[in-house]
mmCIF file of C-alpha atoms in Angstrom:
data_model
loop_
_atom_site.group_PDB
_atom_site.id
_atom_site.type_symbol
_atom_site.label_atom_id
_atom_site.label_comp_id
_atom_site.label_asym_id
_atom_site.label_seq_id
_atom_site.Cartn_x
_atom_site.Cartn_y
_atom_site.Cartn_z
ATOM 1 C CA UNK A 1 0.000 0.000 0.000
ATOM 2 C CA UNK A 2 1.164 3.514 -0.836
ATOM 3 C CA UNK A 3 0.041 6.179 1.619
ATOM 4 C CA UNK A 4 0.956 9.838 1.181
ATOM 5 C CA UNK A 5 0.056 12.313 3.890
ATOM 6 C CA UNK A 6 0.333 16.126 3.825
ATOM 7 C CA UNK A 7 3.121 16.100 1.234
ATOM 8 C CA UNK A 8 4.802 19.455 0.680
ATOM 9 C CA UNK A 9 7.534 20.333 -1.828
ATOM 10 C CA UNK A 10 9.009 23.643 -2.957
ATOM 11 C CA UNK A 11 11.954 24.296 -5.261
ATOM 12 C CA UNK A 12 11.874 28.024 -4.524
ATOM 13 C CA UNK A 13 11.090 29.484 -1.129
ATOM 14 C CA UNK A 14 7.512 30.691 -0.968
ATOM 15 C CA UNK A 15 6.488 28.895 -4.173
ATOM 16 C CA UNK A 16 5.249 25.402 -3.194
ATOM 17 C CA UNK A 17 4.797 22.876 -5.997
ATOM 18 C CA UNK A 18 2.923 20.357 -3.823
ATOM 19 C CA UNK A 19 0.622 21.668 -1.117
ATOM 20 C CA UNK A 20 -0.464 19.219 1.577
ATOM 21 C CA UNK A 21 -1.163 16.388 -0.874
ATOM 22 C CA UNK A 22 -2.845 13.210 0.393
ATOM 23 C CA UNK A 23 -3.161 9.941 -1.517
ATOM 24 C CA UNK A 24 -3.738 6.276 -0.687
ATOM 25 C CA UNK A 25 -3.685 3.353 -3.098
ATOM 26 C CA UNK A 26 -3.850 -0.144 -1.668
ATOM 27 C CA UNK A 27 -4.596 -2.600 -4.454
ATOM 28 C CA UNK A 28 -4.119 -3.350 -8.129
ATOM 29 C CA UNK A 29 -5.070 -0.245 -10.027
ATOM 30 C CA UNK A 30 -3.868 2.005 -12.825
ATOM 31 C CA UNK A 31 -4.152 5.522 -11.474
ATOM 32 C CA UNK A 32 -3.678 8.377 -13.949
ATOM 33 C CA UNK A 33 -2.582 11.817 -12.780
ATOM 34 C CA UNK A 34 -3.644 14.709 -15.002
ATOM 35 C CA UNK A 35 -3.148 18.452 -14.852
ATOM 36 C CA UNK A 36 -1.534 21.308 -16.729
ATOM 37 C CA UNK A 37 2.219 21.846 -16.947
ATOM 38 C CA UNK A 38 3.506 22.909 -13.534
ATOM 39 C CA UNK A 39 0.632 21.292 -11.635
ATOM 40 C CA UNK A 40 3.063 19.067 -9.698
ATOM 41 C CA UNK A 41 2.560 15.733 -11.480
ATOM 42 C CA UNK A 42 6.220 14.900 -12.108
ATOM 43 C CA UNK A 43 7.282 16.288 -8.737
ATOM 44 C CA UNK A 44 4.849 13.926 -7.025
ATOM 45 C CA UNK A 45 6.380 10.859 -8.690
ATOM 46 C CA UNK A 46 9.913 12.074 -8.059
ATOM 47 C CA UNK A 47 9.128 12.523 -4.378
ATOM 48 C CA UNK A 48 7.800 8.962 -4.191
ATOM 49 C CA UNK A 49 10.965 7.427 -5.646
ATOM 50 C CA UNK A 50 13.184 9.958 -3.844
ATOM 51 C CA UNK A 51 14.712 11.492 -6.977
ATOM 52 C CA UNK A 52 13.829 14.653 -5.069
ATOM 53 C CA UNK A 53 13.189 14.898 -1.350
ATOM 54 C CA UNK A 54 9.923 16.358 -0.090
ATOM 55 C CA UNK A 55 10.077 19.217 2.380
ATOM 56 C CA UNK A 56 7.561 17.684 4.764
ATOM 57 C CA UNK A 57 4.822 15.109 5.060
ATOM 58 C CA UNK A 58 4.910 11.337 4.854
ATOM 59 C CA UNK A 59 5.251 8.718 2.120
ATOM 60 C CA UNK A 60 4.740 5.126 3.248
ATOM 61 C CA UNK A 61 5.144 2.089 0.992
ATOM 62 C CA UNK A 62 3.867 -1.098 2.590
ATOM 63 C CA UNK A 63 4.474 0.339 6.038
ATOM 64 C CA UNK A 64 7.967 1.771 5.372
ATOM 65 C CA UNK A 65 8.349 5.522 5.726
ATOM 66 C CA UNK A 66 10.401 6.553 2.668
ATOM 67 C CA UNK A 67 11.204 10.156 3.549
ATOM 68 C CA UNK A 68 13.301 9.232 6.578
ATOM 69 C CA UNK A 69 15.501 6.724 4.732
ATOM 70 C CA UNK A 70 19.108 7.236 3.712
ATOM 71 C CA UNK A 71 22.101 5.178 2.617
ATOM 72 C CA UNK A 72 21.544 1.463 2.105
ATOM 73 C CA UNK A 73 17.975 1.606 3.413
ATOM 74 C CA UNK A 74 17.107 4.175 0.737
ATOM 75 C CA UNK A 75 18.728 2.034 -1.972
ATOM 76 C CA UNK A 76 16.733 -0.976 -0.814
ATOM 77 C CA UNK A 77 13.474 0.981 -0.920
ATOM 78 C CA UNK A 78 14.160 2.211 -4.458
ATOM 79 C CA UNK A 79 14.404 -1.385 -5.656
ATOM 80 C CA UNK A 80 10.726 -1.710 -4.795
ATOM 81 C CA UNK A 81 9.710 1.239 -6.987
ATOM 82 C CA UNK A 82 9.857 0.732 -10.761
ATOM 83 C CA UNK A 83 10.089 3.853 -12.936
ATOM 84 C CA UNK A 84 9.292 4.418 -16.616
ATOM 85 C CA UNK A 85 10.611 7.728 -17.945
ATOM 86 C CA UNK A 86 9.380 9.944 -20.755
ATOM 87 C CA UNK A 87 12.942 10.208 -22.118
ATOM 88 C CA UNK A 88 13.525 6.430 -21.706
ATOM 89 C CA UNK A 89 16.790 6.853 -19.683
ATOM 90 C CA UNK A 90 18.485 3.968 -21.500
ATOM 91 C CA UNK A 91 22.213 3.515 -22.115
ATOM 92 C CA UNK A 92 22.248 3.799 -25.899
ATOM 93 C CA UNK A 93 25.538 2.015 -26.493
ATOM 94 C CA UNK A 94 24.348 -1.081 -24.611
ATOM 95 C CA UNK A 95 22.135 -3.802 -26.023
ATOM 96 C CA UNK A 96 18.474 -4.287 -25.268
ATOM 97 C CA UNK A 97 19.296 -7.223 -22.975
ATOM 98 C CA UNK A 98 21.996 -5.270 -21.115
ATOM 99 C CA UNK A 99 19.615 -2.374 -20.507
ATOM 100 C CA UNK A 100 16.890 -4.668 -19.204
ATOM 101 C CA UNK A 101 19.316 -6.491 -16.912
ATOM 102 C CA UNK A 102 20.382 -3.138 -15.463
ATOM 103 C CA UNK A 103 17.080 -3.275 -13.601
ATOM 104 C CA UNK A 104 18.731 -5.868 -11.356
ATOM 105 C CA UNK A 105 21.759 -3.738 -10.404
ATOM 106 C CA UNK A 106 20.172 -2.916 -7.052
ATOM 107 C CA UNK A 107 20.248 -6.627 -6.271
ATOM 108 C CA UNK A 108 23.452 -7.894 -7.897
ATOM 109 C CA UNK A 109 25.780 -5.065 -6.962
ATOM 110 C CA UNK A 110 27.934 -2.704 -9.023
ATOM 111 C CA UNK A 111 30.862 -4.945 -9.929
ATOM 112 C CA UNK A 112 28.763 -7.934 -10.974
ATOM 113 C CA UNK A 113 26.755 -5.549 -13.116
ATOM 114 C CA UNK A 114 29.844 -4.025 -14.738
ATOM 115 C CA UNK A 115 31.137 -7.451 -15.748
ATOM 116 C CA UNK A 116 27.651 -8.699 -16.771
ATOM 117 C CA UNK A 117 27.735 -11.447 -14.119
ATOM 118 C CA UNK A 118 23.990 -11.775 -13.645
ATOM 119 C CA UNK A 119 22.443 -14.953 -12.209
ATOM 120 C CA UNK A 120 20.851 -17.225 -14.785
ATOM 121 C CA UNK A 121 17.435 -16.699 -13.213
ATOM 122 C CA UNK A 122 17.770 -12.965 -13.936
ATOM 123 C CA UNK A 123 18.745 -13.646 -17.541
ATOM 124 C CA UNK A 124 15.788 -16.008 -17.936
ATOM 125 C CA UNK A 125 13.424 -13.399 -16.499
ATOM 126 C CA UNK A 126 14.832 -10.740 -18.837
ATOM 127 C CA UNK A 127 14.151 -12.988 -21.829
ATOM 128 C CA UNK A 128 10.609 -13.586 -20.601
ATOM 129 C CA UNK A 129 9.943 -9.864 -20.129
ATOM 130 C CA UNK A 130 11.346 -9.007 -23.545
ATOM 131 C CA UNK A 131 9.023 -11.575 -25.058
ATOM 132 C CA UNK A 132 6.115 -10.026 -23.126
ATOM 133 C CA UNK A 133 6.843 -6.533 -24.473
ATOM 134 C CA UNK A 134 7.373 -7.826 -28.006
ATOM 135 C CA UNK A 135 11.141 -7.361 -28.299
ATOM 136 C CA UNK A 136 12.532 -10.903 -28.070
ATOM 137 C CA UNK A 137 13.975 -10.521 -31.578
ATOM 138 C CA UNK A 138 16.020 -7.468 -30.496
ATOM 139 C CA UNK A 139 17.898 -8.982 -27.552
ATOM 140 C CA UNK A 140 21.366 -8.150 -28.937
ATOM 141 C CA UNK A 141 20.460 -4.926 -30.723
ATOM 142 C CA UNK A 142 21.912 -1.653 -29.445
ATOM 143 C CA UNK A 143 19.312 0.668 -27.997
ATOM 144 C CA UNK A 144 20.394 3.602 -30.154
ATOM 145 C CA UNK A 145 19.138 1.611 -33.162
ATOM 146 C CA UNK A 146 15.582 1.330 -31.818
ATOM 147 C CA UNK A 147 12.505 3.434 -32.518
ATOM 148 C CA UNK A 148 10.917 5.510 -29.763
ATOM 149 C CA UNK A 149 8.217 2.939 -29.094
ATOM 150 C CA UNK A 150 10.747 0.121 -28.952
ATOM 151 C CA UNK A 151 12.907 2.108 -26.535
ATOM 152 C CA UNK A 152 9.928 2.686 -24.264
ATOM 153 C CA UNK A 153 9.186 -1.050 -24.287
ATOM 154 C CA UNK A 154 12.755 -1.655 -23.145
ATOM 155 C CA UNK A 155 12.142 0.864 -20.377
ATOM 156 C CA UNK A 156 9.031 -1.038 -19.305
ATOM 157 C CA UNK A 157 10.907 -4.347 -19.205
ATOM 158 C CA UNK A 158 13.793 -2.801 -17.247
ATOM 159 C CA UNK A 159 11.410 -1.385 -14.627
ATOM 160 C CA UNK A 160 9.729 -4.768 -14.241
ATOM 161 C CA UNK A 161 13.118 -6.486 -13.784
ATOM 162 C CA UNK A 162 13.235 -4.846 -10.367
ATOM 163 C CA UNK A 163 10.209 -6.905 -9.340
ATOM 164 C CA UNK A 164 8.736 -3.674 -7.953
ATOM 165 C CA UNK A 165 5.883 -3.306 -5.514
ATOM 166 C CA UNK A 166 4.642 -0.221 -7.376
ATOM 167 C CA UNK A 167 5.285 1.133 -10.870
ATOM 168 C CA UNK A 168 5.605 4.847 -11.638
ATOM 169 C CA UNK A 169 5.410 6.215 -15.177
ATOM 170 C CA UNK A 170 6.155 9.862 -15.983
ATOM 171 C CA UNK A 171 4.356 10.741 -19.245
ATOM 172 C CA UNK A 172 5.640 7.601 -20.992
ATOM 173 C CA UNK A 173 3.773 8.340 -24.235
ATOM 174 C CA UNK A 174 4.499 12.065 -24.580
ATOM 175 C CA UNK A 175 7.361 11.616 -27.088
ATOM 176 C CA UNK A 176 5.637 8.975 -29.218
ATOM 177 C CA UNK A 177 3.473 9.085 -32.310
ATOM 178 C CA UNK A 178 -0.274 8.476 -31.815
ATOM 179 C CA UNK A 179 -0.454 4.787 -32.714
ATOM 180 C CA UNK A 180 2.693 3.876 -30.787
ATOM 181 C CA UNK A 181 1.392 5.868 -27.827
ATOM 182 C CA UNK A 182 -1.753 3.736 -27.764
ATOM 183 C CA UNK A 183 0.248 0.508 -27.901
ATOM 184 C CA UNK A 184 2.412 1.570 -24.952
ATOM 185 C CA UNK A 185 -0.690 2.409 -22.915
ATOM 186 C CA UNK A 186 -2.196 -0.977 -23.779
ATOM 187 C CA UNK A 187 1.045 -2.627 -22.654
ATOM 188 C CA UNK A 188 1.162 -0.785 -19.313
ATOM 189 C CA UNK A 189 -2.517 -1.462 -18.644
ATOM 190 C CA UNK A 190 -2.014 -5.141 -19.451
ATOM 191 C CA UNK A 191 0.983 -5.388 -17.142
ATOM 192 C CA UNK A 192 -1.064 -3.847 -14.338
ATOM 193 C CA UNK A 193 -3.677 -6.555 -14.738
ATOM 194 C CA UNK A 194 -1.318 -9.503 -15.229
ATOM 195 C CA UNK A 195 1.083 -8.758 -12.377
ATOM 196 C CA UNK A 196 -1.456 -7.380 -9.897
ATOM 197 C CA UNK A 197 0.751 -4.294 -9.778
ATOM 198 C CA UNK A 198 -0.393 -0.802 -8.760
ATOM 199 C CA UNK A 199 0.648 1.866 -11.274
ATOM 200 C CA UNK A 200 0.771 5.655 -10.943
ATOM 201 C CA UNK A 201 1.082 7.300 -14.347
ATOM 202 C CA UNK A 202 1.321 10.969 -15.316
ATOM 203 C CA UNK A 203 -0.478 11.635 -18.577
ATOM 204 C CA UNK A 204 -0.661 14.717 -20.766
ATOM 205 C CA UNK A 205 -3.442 13.044 -22.757
ATOM 206 C CA UNK A 206 -6.881 13.165 -21.111
ATOM 207 C CA UNK A 207 -8.590 10.651 -23.462
ATOM 208 C CA UNK A 208 -5.867 8.096 -22.675
ATOM 209 C CA UNK A 209 -6.446 8.658 -18.961
ATOM 210 C CA UNK A 210 -10.170 8.055 -19.265
ATOM 211 C CA UNK A 211 -9.667 5.031 -21.544
ATOM 212 C CA UNK A 212 -7.013 3.092 -19.626
ATOM 213 C CA UNK A 213 -7.118 4.229 -15.994
ATOM 214 C CA UNK A 214 -9.277 2.834 -13.213
ATOM 215 C CA UNK A 215 -8.838 6.000 -11.169
ATOM 216 C CA UNK A 216 -7.993 9.577 -12.118
ATOM 217 C CA UNK A 217 -6.381 12.249 -9.971
ATOM 218 C CA UNK A 218 -6.594 15.880 -11.036
ATOM 219 C CA UNK A 219 -3.862 18.242 -9.810
ATOM 220 C CA UNK A 220 -4.030 22.029 -9.988
ATOM 221 C CA UNK A 221 -1.256 24.186 -8.568
ATOM 222 C CA UNK A 222 -0.044 21.349 -6.339
ATOM 223 C CA UNK A 223 -3.458 20.552 -4.892
ATOM 224 C CA UNK A 224 -5.472 17.431 -5.676
ATOM 225 C CA UNK A 225 -8.886 18.754 -6.623
ATOM 226 C CA UNK A 226 -10.276 15.614 -8.265
ATOM 227 C CA UNK A 227 -10.127 11.938 -7.279
ATOM 228 C CA UNK A 228 -12.574 9.641 -8.986
ATOM 229 C CA UNK A 229 -13.433 7.138 -11.672
ATOM 230 C CA UNK A 230 -13.085 8.052 -15.372
ATOM 231 C CA UNK A 231 -16.852 8.374 -15.831
ATOM 232 C CA UNK A 232 -16.907 10.990 -13.062
ATOM 233 C CA UNK A 233 -14.471 13.264 -14.919
ATOM 234 C CA UNK A 234 -16.983 15.673 -16.402
ATOM 235 C CA UNK A 235 -16.301 18.737 -18.541
ATOM 236 C CA UNK A 236 -16.931 20.888 -15.470
ATOM 237 C CA UNK A 237 -14.167 19.051 -13.596
ATOM 238 C CA UNK A 238 -11.794 19.388 -16.544
ATOM 239 C CA UNK A 239 -12.434 23.115 -16.654
ATOM 240 C CA UNK A 240 -11.523 23.357 -12.976
ATOM 241 C CA UNK A 241 -8.394 21.198 -13.297
ATOM 242 C CA UNK A 242 -7.139 23.157 -16.318
ATOM 243 C CA UNK A 243 -8.447 26.588 -15.332
ATOM 244 C CA UNK A 244 -6.159 29.160 -16.909
ATOM 245 C CA UNK A 245 -4.698 26.518 -19.224
ATOM 246 C CA UNK A 246 -7.644 25.936 -21.543
ATOM 247 C CA UNK A 247 -5.423 25.854 -24.648
ATOM 248 C CA UNK A 248 -3.407 23.050 -23.059
ATOM 249 C CA UNK A 249 -6.584 21.057 -22.452
ATOM 250 C CA UNK A 250 -7.843 21.616 -26.011
ATOM 251 C CA UNK A 251 -4.527 20.395 -27.388
ATOM 252 C CA UNK A 252 -4.636 17.257 -25.256
ATOM 253 C CA UNK A 253 -8.201 16.440 -26.249
ATOM 254 C CA UNK A 254 -7.354 17.009 -29.918
ATOM 255 C CA UNK A 255 -4.333 14.687 -29.699
ATOM 256 C CA UNK A 256 -6.447 11.991 -28.074
ATOM 257 C CA UNK A 257 -9.087 12.257 -30.765
ATOM 258 C CA UNK A 258 -6.451 11.965 -33.506
ATOM 259 C CA UNK A 259 -5.043 8.830 -31.891
ATOM 260 C CA UNK A 260 -8.384 7.083 -31.996
ATOM 261 C CA UNK A 261 -9.058 8.269 -35.529
ATOM 262 C CA UNK A 262 -5.811 6.646 -36.695
ATOM 263 C CA UNK A 263 -6.697 3.215 -35.363
#
């Protein structure tokens, strides 16, 4: 279970990005976080996985308070949190298999990772995950030779190699073309179902959020103003979530419509 209580984060004094945010998710669910640029979506995920440290509040994952951890305890907690990035964060000169196996570095240690000395069970799991994401034929291909959608599939497999207790995804479809974007969302939604894995995903595309998510959170200026099912996300709610950013909302809705038209 992930439980966030009164989370506060500022990058500049007097300009909070997250303002007393509360969130609990305790079972298999794909939860989409929507909001305009600067609403605090990415900051929320980065606080959860401790890429940035919150100023105050509490983040508990299965009973462990993450904000108080440091050193080895913090490293151990990060192994439990898978992350899919918008910019993929792959090592381009390494192969697909090497990038996926890097998801086990928190378990095998630095030197074993450097010399590619992974246990056979890890290698077998990497093969299985690459088959699941449709890349078994690219095992030995360098990542800089892949398309954007293929690179994001590698990122998904790498995150799952950690055997995480929760999966975070920071706008994983934002850099992809419409059809590829849909396929990546289908993949993430399928993984959620198959592995009984809770997922928190930031989306710039409202139609994707309503299509694939079980739960939608709406952030505005660091405050969660909406928490409900997709069918509860009315136009009135969207106007409140994107107040002052109507052009951003129109663009997102237009992109979503184009994606479905292409299929």
